[in-house]
């Protein structure tokens, strides 16, 4: 069974081109997500994937970024620590294996199911993850900007979230 089919966001072309992957981690997340209502599972799956998308923008997951994602899933997603750990692991794997292929599709799905407040909350979460190591790289900020566009958020929303984290922006840090 493919991960996206479990989340209810698979399309036929995706299924044919990527096939299915059945691994132990997928089994764990399947069990974890079965404990959630289907609508909540779909929301959490998209949310987690998008969070890892920014964390992996520089082709590396730091320990701080992963810890922050787990904390956000517990707080924002109202998950247990165990559930968050499992979902982060699978989202990380998917991000590494399918980034670029899935990025737009998952963000588009999140755009459909999230309200405006949830999208803005996600934007702030993306900045929290990027600032986890006290510096938001230009690559991470570029990924956040792209996600904001894909979520159809306006420039004012993007700038408002950015201002909360301006002390962490690599672009604005003193180079002396």
Coordinates of N, CA, C and O in Angstrom, one line a residue:
X1 N 0.9 -1.2 0.0 CA 0.0 0.0 0.0 C 0.9 1.2 0.0 O 1.8 1.3 0.8
X2 N 0.6 2.2 -0.9 CA 1.4 3.4 -0.9 C 1.0 4.3 0.3 O -0.1 4.3 0.7
X3 N 2.0 5.2 0.7 CA 1.8 6.1 1.8 C 0.6 7.1 1.4 O -0.2 7.3 2.2
X4 N 0.6 7.6 0.2 CA -0.4 8.6 -0.2 C -1.8 7.9 -0.3 O -2.8 8.6 0.0
X5 N -1.9 6.7 -0.6 CA -3.2 6.0 -0.6 C -3.7 5.9 0.8 O -4.9 6.1 1.1
X6 N -2.8 5.6 1.8 CA -3.2 5.5 3.2 C -3.7 6.9 3.6 O -4.7 7.0 4.4
X7 N -3.1 8.0 3.1 CA -3.6 9.3 3.5 C -4.8 9.8 2.7 O -5.3 10.8 3.0
X8 N -5.1 9.0 1.7 CA -6.3 9.4 0.9 C -6.0 10.5 -0.1 O -6.9 11.1 -0.6
X9 N -4.7 10.6 -0.5 CA -4.4 11.7 -1.4 C -3.7 11.2 -2.6 O -3.0 11.9 -3.3
X10 N -3.8 9.9 -2.9 CA -3.1 9.3 -4.1 C -3.9 9.6 -5.3 O -5.2 9.7 -5.3
X11 N -3.2 9.8 -6.4 CA -3.9 9.9 -7.7 C -3.4 8.7 -8.6 O -2.4 8.1 -8.3
X12 N -4.1 8.4 -9.6 CA -3.8 7.3 -10.5 C -2.4 7.4 -11.1 O -1.6 6.4 -11.1
X13 N -2.0 8.5 -11.7 CA -0.7 8.6 -12.3 C 0.4 8.4 -11.3 O 1.4 7.7 -11.6
X14 N 0.3 9.0 -10.1 CA 1.3 8.8 -9.0 C 1.4 7.3 -8.7 O 2.5 6.8 -8.6
X15 N 0.3 6.6 -8.5 CA 0.3 5.2 -8.2 C 1.0 4.4 -9.2 O 1.8 3.5 -8.9
X16 N 0.7 4.7 -10.5 CA 1.3 3.9 -11.6 C 2.8 4.2 -11.7 O 3.6 3.3 -11.9
X17 N 3.2 5.5 -11.5 CA 4.6 5.8 -11.7 C 5.5 5.4 -10.5 O 6.7 5.1 -10.7
X18 N 5.1 5.4 -9.3 CA 5.9 5.2 -8.2 C 5.7 3.8 -7.6 O 6.6 3.3 -6.9
X19 N 4.6 3.1 -7.9 CA 4.4 1.8 -7.4 C 4.1 1.9 -5.9 O 3.8 3.0 -5.4
X20 N 4.2 0.8 -5.2 CA 3.9 0.9 -3.7 C 5.1 0.4 -3.0 O 5.9 -0.4 -3.4
X21 N 5.3 1.0 -1.8 CA 6.4 0.7 -0.9 C 5.8 0.2 0.4 O 5.0 0.9 1.0
X22 N 6.2 -1.0 0.8 CA 5.7 -1.6 2.0 C 6.9 -1.9 2.9 O 7.6 -2.8 2.7
X23 N 7.0 -1.0 3.9 CA 8.1 -1.2 4.9 C 7.6 -1.1 6.3 O 6.4 -0.7 6.5
X24 N 8.4 -1.5 7.2 CA 8.0 -1.5 8.6 C 7.5 -0.1 9.1 O 6.4 0.0 9.8
X25 N 8.1 0.9 8.7 CA 7.7 2.3 9.1 C 6.3 2.6 8.6 O 5.5 3.2 9.3
X26 N 6.1 2.2 7.4 CA 4.7 2.4 6.8 C 3.7 1.7 7.6 O 2.6 2.2 7.9
X27 N 4.0 0.5 8.0 CA 3.0 -0.3 8.8 C 2.8 0.5 10.2 O 1.6 0.5 10.6
X28 N 3.8 1.0 10.8 CA 3.7 1.7 12.0 C 2.8 3.0 11.8 O 1.9 3.3 12.6
X29 N 3.0 3.7 10.8 CA 2.2 4.9 10.6 C 0.8 4.6 10.2 O -0.1 5.3 10.6
X30 N 0.6 3.5 9.5 CA -0.7 3.0 9.2 C -1.5 2.8 10.5 O -2.7 3.3 10.6
X31 N -0.9 2.1 11.4 CA -1.6 1.8 12.7 C -1.8 3.1 13.4 O -2.9 3.3 13.9
X32 N -0.8 4.0 13.4 CA -1.0 5.3 14.1 C -2.1 6.1 13.5 O -3.0 6.6 14.2
X33 N -2.2 6.2 12.2 CA -3.2 7.0 11.5 C -4.6 6.3 11.6 O -5.6 7.1 11.6
X34 N -4.7 5.0 11.8 CA -6.0 4.4 11.9 C -6.6 4.8 13.2 O -7.9 4.8 13.3
X35 N -5.8 5.3 14.2 CA -6.4 5.8 15.4 C -7.0 7.1 15.3 O -7.8 7.6 16.1
X36 N -6.7 7.8 14.2 CA -7.3 9.1 13.9 C -8.5 9.1 13.0 O -8.6 8.1 12.2
X37 N -9.3 10.1 13.0 CA -10.4 10.2 12.0 C -9.7 10.4 10.7 O -8.7 11.1 10.6
X38 N -10.3 9.9 9.6 CA -9.7 10.1 8.2 C -9.4 11.5 7.9 O -8.3 11.8 7.3
X39 N -10.3 12.4 8.2 CA -10.1 13.8 7.9 C -8.9 14.4 8.6 O -8.0 15.1 8.1
X40 N -8.8 14.0 9.9 CA -7.6 14.4 10.7 C -6.3 13.8 10.2 O -5.3 14.5 10.2
X41 N -6.4 12.5 9.9 CA -5.2 11.8 9.4 C -4.7 12.5 8.1 O -3.5 12.7 7.9
X42 N -5.6 12.9 7.2 CA -5.2 13.5 6.0 C -4.6 14.9 6.3 O -3.5 15.2 5.7
X43 N -5.2 15.6 7.2 CA -4.6 16.9 7.6 C -3.2 16.8 8.1 O -2.3 17.5 7.7
X44 N -3.1 15.9 9.1 CA -1.8 15.6 9.8 C -0.7 15.2 8.8 O 0.4 15.6 8.8
X45 N -1.1 14.3 7.9 CA -0.2 13.8 6.9 C 0.4 14.9 6.0 O 1.6 15.0 5.8
X46 N -0.5 15.8 5.5 CA 0.0 16.9 4.7 C 0.8 17.9 5.6 O 1.9 18.3 5.1
X47 N 0.3 18.2 6.7 CA 1.0 19.1 7.6 C 2.4 18.6 7.9 O 3.4 19.4 7.8
X48 N 2.6 17.3 8.3 CA 3.9 16.8 8.6 C 4.8 16.8 7.4 O 6.0 17.1 7.5
X49 N 4.3 16.4 6.3 CA 5.1 16.4 5.0 C 5.6 17.8 4.7 O 6.8 18.0 4.4
X50 N 4.8 18.8 4.8 CA 5.2 20.2 4.5 C 6.2 20.7 5.5 O 7.2 21.3 5.1
X51 N 6.1 20.3 6.8 CA 7.1 20.7 7.8 C 8.4 20.1 7.4 O 9.5 20.7 7.5
X52 N 8.5 18.8 7.0 CA 9.7 18.2 6.6 C 10.3 18.7 5.3 O 11.5 18.7 5.1
X53 N 9.4 19.2 4.5 CA 9.8 19.8 3.2 C 10.8 21.0 3.5 O 11.8 21.1 2.9
X54 N 10.4 21.8 4.5 CA 11.3 23.0 4.8 C 12.5 22.5 5.5 O 13.6 23.0 5.3
X55 N 12.4 21.6 6.4 CA 13.5 21.1 7.2 C 14.6 20.5 6.2 O 15.8 20.6 6.5
X56 N 14.1 19.9 5.1 CA 15.0 19.2 4.2 C 15.4 20.1 3.0 O 16.1 19.7 2.1
X57 N 15.0 21.4 3.0 CA 15.3 22.3 1.9 C 16.8 22.4 1.7 O 17.2 22.5 0.5
X58 N 17.6 22.2 2.7 CA 19.0 22.3 2.5 C 19.7 20.9 2.4 O 20.9 20.7 2.5
X59 N 18.8 19.9 2.1 CA 19.2 18.5 1.9 C 19.8 17.9 3.2 O 20.5 16.9 3.1
X60 N 19.4 18.4 4.3 CA 19.8 17.9 5.6 C 18.8 18.1 6.7 O 18.2 19.2 6.7
X61 N 18.5 17.1 7.5 CA 17.6 17.3 8.7 C 18.5 17.4 9.9 O 19.3 16.5 10.2
X62 N 18.4 18.5 10.6 CA 19.2 18.7 11.9 C 18.3 18.1 13.0 O 17.1 18.0 12.9
X63 N 19.0 17.7 14.1 CA 18.3 17.2 15.3 C 17.3 18.2 15.8 O 16.2 17.9 16.1
X64 N 17.7 19.5 15.8 CA 16.8 20.6 16.3 C 15.6 20.7 15.4 O 14.5 20.9 15.9
X65 N 15.7 20.6 14.1 CA 14.6 20.6 13.2 C 13.6 19.5 13.5 O 12.4 19.7 13.6
X66 N 14.1 18.3 13.6 CA 13.3 17.1 13.9 C 12.6 17.3 15.2 O 11.4 17.0 15.3
X67 N 13.3 17.7 16.2 CA 12.6 17.9 17.6 C 11.5 18.9 17.5 O 10.5 18.8 18.1
X68 N 11.8 20.0 16.7 CA 10.8 21.0 16.6 C 9.5 20.5 15.8 O 8.4 20.8 16.2
X69 N 9.8 19.7 14.8 CA 8.6 19.1 14.1 C 7.8 18.3 15.0 O 6.6 18.4 15.0
X70 N 8.5 17.4 15.8 CA 7.7 16.6 16.7 C 6.9 17.4 17.7 O 5.8 17.1 18.0
X71 N 7.5 18.4 18.2 CA 6.8 19.3 19.2 C 5.6 19.9 18.5 O 4.5 20.0 19.2
X72 N 5.8 20.4 17.3 CA 4.7 21.0 16.6 C 3.5 20.0 16.3 O 2.3 20.4 16.4
X73 N 3.9 18.8 16.0 CA 2.8 17.8 15.8 C 2.1 17.5 17.1 O 0.9 17.2 17.0
X74 N 2.8 17.4 18.2 CA 2.1 17.2 19.4 C 1.2 18.4 19.8 O 0.1 18.2 20.1
X75 N 1.7 19.6 19.6 CA 1.0 20.8 20.0 C -0.1 21.1 19.0 O -1.3 21.3 19.4
X76 N 0.3 21.3 17.8 CA -0.7 21.7 16.7 C -1.6 20.6 16.3 O -2.7 20.8 15.9
X77 N -1.0 19.4 16.2 CA -1.8 18.2 15.7 C -2.5 17.5 16.7 O -3.2 16.5 16.4
X78 N -2.2 17.8 18.0 CA -2.8 17.2 19.2 C -2.5 15.6 19.1 O -3.4 14.8 19.3
X79 N -1.3 15.3 18.8 CA -0.9 13.9 18.8 C -0.1 13.5 20.0 O 0.4 14.4 20.7
X80 N 0.0 12.3 20.3 CA 0.9 11.8 21.4 C 2.3 11.9 20.9 O 2.6 12.0 19.7
X81 N 3.2 11.9 21.8 CA 4.7 11.9 21.5 C 5.0 10.7 20.6 O 5.7 10.8 19.6
X82 N 4.5 9.5 20.9 CA 4.7 8.3 20.1 C 4.2 8.5 18.7 O 4.9 8.2 17.7
X83 N 3.0 9.0 18.5 CA 2.4 9.2 17.2 C 3.2 10.2 16.4 O 3.5 10.0 15.3
X84 N 3.6 11.3 17.1 CA 4.4 12.3 16.4 C 5.8 11.7 15.9 O 6.2 12.0 14.8
X85 N 6.4 10.9 16.8 CA 7.7 10.3 16.4 C 7.6 9.5 15.1 O 8.4 9.6 14.2
X86 N 6.5 8.6 15.1 CA 6.3 7.8 14.0 C 6.0 8.6 12.7 O 6.6 8.3 11.6
X87 N 5.1 9.5 12.8 CA 4.7 10.3 11.7 C 5.9 11.1 11.1 O 6.1 11.2 9.9
X88 N 6.8 11.7 12.0 CA 7.9 12.4 11.6 C 8.9 11.5 10.8 O 9.4 11.9 9.8
X89 N 9.1 10.3 11.3 CA 10.0 9.3 10.6 C 9.5 9.0 9.2 O 10.3 9.0 8.2
X90 N 8.2 8.8 9.0 CA 7.7 8.5 7.7 C 7.7 9.7 6.8 O 8.0 9.6 5.6
X91 N 7.3 10.9 7.4 CA 7.4 12.1 6.6 C 8.8 12.4 6.1 O 9.0 12.8 5.0
X92 N 9.8 12.2 7.0 CA 11.2 12.4 6.6 C 11.5 11.5 5.5 O 12.1 11.9 4.5
X93 N 11.2 10.2 5.6 CA 11.5 9.3 4.5 C 10.9 9.7 3.2 O 11.5 9.7 2.1
X94 N 9.6 10.1 3.2 CA 8.9 10.5 2.0 C 9.5 11.7 1.4 O 9.7 11.9 0.2
X95 N 9.9 12.7 2.3 CA 10.6 13.9 1.8 C 11.9 13.6 1.1 O 12.2 14.2 0.1
X96 N 12.6 12.7 1.7 CA 13.9 12.3 1.1 C 13.7 11.6 -0.3 O 14.3 11.9 -1.3
X97 N 12.8 10.6 -0.3 CA 12.5 9.8 -1.4 C 11.8 10.5 -2.6 O 12.1 10.3 -3.7
X98 N 10.8 11.4 -2.2 CA 9.9 11.9 -3.2 C 9.9 13.4 -3.3 O 9.0 13.9 -4.0
X99 N 10.8 14.1 -2.6 CA 10.7 15.6 -2.7 C 10.8 16.0 -4.2 O 11.5 15.4 -5.0
X100 N 10.1 17.1 -4.5 CA 10.1 17.5 -5.9 C 8.9 16.9 -6.6 O 8.1 17.6 -7.2
X101 N 8.7 15.6 -6.4 CA 7.6 14.9 -7.0 C 6.3 15.2 -6.3 O 5.3 15.5 -6.9
X102 N 6.4 15.1 -5.0 CA 5.2 15.2 -4.1 C 5.0 16.6 -3.6 O 3.9 16.9 -3.1
X103 N 6.0 17.4 -3.5 CA 5.9 18.7 -2.8 C 4.7 19.5 -3.2 O 3.9 19.9 -2.3
X104 N 4.5 19.8 -4.5 CA 3.4 20.6 -4.9 C 2.0 19.9 -4.7 O 1.1 20.5 -4.2
X105 N 2.0 18.6 -5.0 CA 0.7 17.8 -4.8 C 0.3 17.8 -3.3 O -0.9 18.1 -3.1
X106 N 1.2 17.6 -2.4 CA 0.8 17.6 -1.0 C 0.4 19.0 -0.5 O -0.6 19.1 0.2
X107 N 1.1 20.0 -0.9 CA 0.8 21.4 -0.5 C -0.5 21.8 -1.1 O -1.3 22.5 -0.5
X108 N -0.8 21.4 -2.3 CA -2.1 21.7 -3.0 C -3.2 21.0 -2.2 O -4.3 21.6 -2.0
X109 N -3.0 19.8 -1.8 CA -4.0 19.1 -1.0 C -4.2 19.8 0.4 O -5.4 20.0 0.8
X110 N -3.2 20.2 1.0 CA -3.3 21.0 2.3 C -4.1 22.3 2.0 O -4.9 22.6 2.8
X111 N -3.8 22.9 0.9 CA -4.5 24.1 0.6 C -6.0 23.9 0.5 O -6.8 24.8 0.9
X112 N -6.4 22.7 0.0 CA -7.9 22.4 -0.2 C -8.5 22.2 1.2 O -9.7 22.5 1.4
X113 N -7.8 21.5 2.1 CA -8.5 21.1 3.4 C -8.3 22.0 4.5 O -9.0 21.9 5.5
X114 N -7.3 22.9 4.4 CA -7.0 23.8 5.6 C -7.8 25.2 5.4 O -8.0 25.6 4.3
X115 N -8.1 25.8 6.5 CA -8.7 27.1 6.4 C -7.6 28.1 6.5 O -6.4 27.8 6.7
X116 N -7.9 29.4 6.3 CA -6.9 30.5 6.3 C -6.1 30.5 7.6 O -4.9 30.7 7.5
X117 N -6.7 30.4 8.7 CA -5.9 30.4 10.0 C -5.0 29.2 10.1 O -3.8 29.4 10.6
X118 N -5.4 28.1 9.6 CA -4.5 26.9 9.6 C -3.3 27.1 8.7 O -2.2 26.7 9.0
X119 N -3.5 27.7 7.6 CA -2.4 28.0 6.6 C -1.4 29.0 7.2 O -0.2 28.8 7.1
X120 N -1.9 30.0 7.8 CA -1.1 31.0 8.5 C -0.3 30.4 9.6 O 0.9 30.6 9.8
X121 N -1.0 29.5 10.4 CA -0.3 28.8 11.5 C 0.8 27.9 10.9 O 1.9 27.9 11.5
X122 N 0.5 27.2 9.8 CA 1.6 26.4 9.2 C 2.8 27.3 8.8 O 3.9 26.9 9.0
X123 N 2.5 28.5 8.2 CA 3.6 29.4 7.8 C 4.5 29.7 9.0 O 5.7 29.7 8.9
X124 N 3.9 30.0 10.2 CA 4.7 30.3 11.4 C 5.4 29.0 11.8 O 6.6 29.1 12.3
X125 N 4.8 27.9 11.7 CA 5.5 26.6 12.1 C 6.7 26.4 11.2 O 7.8 25.9 11.7
X126 N 6.6 26.7 9.9 CA 7.7 26.5 9.0 C 8.9 27.4 9.4 O 10.0 27.0 9.4
X127 N 8.6 28.6 9.8 CA 9.6 29.5 10.3 C 10.2 29.0 11.6 O 11.5 29.1 11.8
X128 N 9.4 28.4 12.5 CA 9.9 27.9 13.8 C 10.9 26.8 13.5 O 12.0 26.7 14.1
X129 N 10.6 25.9 12.5 CA 11.5 24.8 12.2 C 12.8 25.4 11.6 O 13.9 24.9 12.0
X130 N 12.7 26.3 10.7 CA 13.9 26.9 10.1 C 14.8 27.6 11.1 O 16.0 27.6 11.0
X131 N 14.1 28.2 12.1 CA 14.9 28.9 13.2 C 15.4 28.0 14.3 O 16.0 28.5 15.2
X132 N 15.1 26.7 14.2 CA 15.4 25.8 15.3 C 16.9 25.8 15.6 O 17.3 25.6 16.8
X133 N 17.7 26.0 14.6 CA 19.2 26.1 14.8 C 19.7 27.6 14.9 O 20.9 27.8 14.7
X134 N 18.8 28.5 15.2 CA 19.1 29.9 15.4 C 19.4 30.7 14.1 O 19.9 31.8 14.2
X135 N 19.3 30.0 12.9 CA 19.6 30.7 11.7 C 18.7 30.2 10.6 O 18.7 29.0 10.3
X136 N 18.0 31.0 9.9 CA 17.1 30.7 8.8 C 17.9 30.9 7.5 O 18.2 32.1 7.2
X137 N 18.3 29.9 6.8 CA 19.1 30.1 5.6 C 18.2 30.6 4.5 O 17.0 30.5 4.5
X138 N 18.9 31.2 3.5 CA 18.2 31.7 2.3 C 17.4 30.6 1.6 O 16.4 30.8 1.0
X139 N 18.0 29.4 1.6 CA 17.4 28.2 0.9 C 16.1 27.9 1.7 O 15.0 27.6 1.1
X140 N 16.1 27.8 3.0 CA 14.9 27.5 3.8 C 13.9 28.6 3.6 O 12.7 28.3 3.4
X141 N 14.3 29.9 3.6 CA 13.3 30.9 3.4 C 12.7 30.9 2.0 O 11.5 31.1 1.9
X142 N 13.5 30.5 1.0 CA 13.0 30.4 -0.3 C 11.9 29.3 -0.4 O 10.9 29.4 -1.0
X143 N 12.1 28.2 0.3 CA 11.1 27.1 0.4 C 9.9 27.6 1.1 O 8.8 27.2 0.6
X144 N 10.0 28.3 2.2 CA 8.8 28.9 2.9 C 8.1 29.8 1.9 O 6.8 29.7 1.9
X145 N 8.8 30.6 1.2 CA 8.1 31.6 0.3 C 7.3 30.8 -0.8 O 6.2 31.1 -1.1
X146 N 7.9 29.7 -1.3 CA 7.3 28.9 -2.3 C 6.0 28.2 -1.8 O 5.0 28.2 -2.4
X147 N 6.1 27.7 -0.6 CA 5.0 27.1 0.1 C 3.8 28.1 0.3 O 2.7 27.8 0.0
X148 N 4.2 29.3 0.7 CA 3.2 30.3 0.9 C 2.5 30.6 -0.4 O 1.3 30.8 -0.4
X149 N 3.2 30.7 -1.5 CA 2.6 30.9 -2.8 C 1.6 29.7 -3.1 O 0.5 30.0 -3.6
X150 N 2.1 28.5 -2.9 CA 1.3 27.3 -3.2 C 0.0 27.3 -2.4 O -1.0 26.7 -2.8
X151 N 0.1 27.9 -1.2 CA -1.1 27.9 -0.3 C -2.0 29.1 -0.6 O -3.0 29.4 0.1
X152 N -1.6 29.9 -1.6 CA -2.3 31.1 -2.0 C -2.4 32.1 -0.9 O -3.4 32.9 -0.8
X153 N -1.4 32.2 -0.1 CA -1.3 33.2 1.0 C -0.8 34.5 0.3 O 0.1 34.4 -0.6
X154 N -1.2 35.6 0.8 CA -0.7 36.8 0.2 C 0.6 37.3 0.8 O 1.1 36.7 1.8
X155 N 1.2 38.2 0.1 CA 2.6 38.7 0.5 C 2.6 39.2 2.0 O 3.5 39.0 2.7
X156 N 1.5 39.9 2.3 CA 1.4 40.4 3.7 C 1.4 39.3 4.8 O 2.1 39.5 5.8
X157 N 0.8 38.2 4.5 CA 0.8 37.1 5.4 C 2.2 36.6 5.6 O 2.7 36.2 6.7
X158 N 2.9 36.4 4.4 CA 4.3 36.0 4.4 C 5.2 36.9 5.2 O 6.0 36.5 6.1
X159 N 5.1 38.2 5.0 CA 5.9 39.2 5.7 C 5.6 39.2 7.1 O 6.5 39.3 8.0
X160 N 4.4 39.1 7.5 CA 4.0 39.1 8.9 C 4.6 38.0 9.7 O 5.2 38.1 10.8
X161 N 4.6 36.8 9.1 CA 5.2 35.6 9.7 C 6.7 35.8 9.8 O 7.4 35.5 10.8
X162 N 7.3 36.3 8.7 CA 8.7 36.5 8.6 C 9.2 37.4 9.7 O 10.3 37.2 10.3
X163 N 8.5 38.5 9.9 CA 8.9 39.5 10.9 C 9.0 38.9 12.3 O 9.9 39.4 13.1
X164 N 8.3 37.9 12.6 CA 8.4 37.2 14.0 C 9.7 36.5 14.1 O 10.1 36.2 15.3
X165 N 10.4 36.3 13.0 CA 11.7 35.5 13.1 C 12.8 36.2 12.5 O 13.9 35.6 12.2
X166 N 12.7 37.6 12.4 CA 13.7 38.3 11.7 C 15.1 38.2 12.3 O 16.1 38.3 11.6
X167 N 15.2 38.0 13.6 CA 16.5 37.9 14.2 C 17.3 36.6 13.8 O 18.5 36.5 14.0
X168 N 16.6 35.7 13.2 CA 17.2 34.4 12.8 C 17.5 34.4 11.3 O 18.1 33.4 10.8
X169 N 17.1 35.4 10.5 CA 17.3 35.4 9.1 C 18.8 35.6 8.8 O 19.4 36.6 9.1
X170 N 19.4 34.6 8.1 CA 20.8 34.6 7.7 C 21.1 35.9 6.9 O 22.1 36.5 7.1
X171 N 20.1 36.3 6.1 CA 20.3 37.5 5.2 C 20.5 38.7 6.0 O 21.3 39.6 5.6
X172 N 19.9 38.8 7.2 CA 20.0 40.0 8.0 C 21.0 40.0 9.1 O 21.2 40.9 9.8
X173 N 21.7 38.8 9.3 CA 22.6 38.7 10.4 C 23.9 39.5 10.1 O 24.3 39.5 8.9
X174 N 24.5 40.0 11.1 CA 25.7 40.8 11.0 C 26.8 39.9 10.5 O 27.1 38.9 11.2
X175 N 27.5 40.2 9.4 CA 28.6 39.3 8.8 C 29.9 39.7 9.4 O 30.9 39.2 9.0
X176 N 30.0 40.7 10.2 CA 31.3 41.2 10.7 C 31.9 40.3 11.8 O 31.4 39.5 12.4

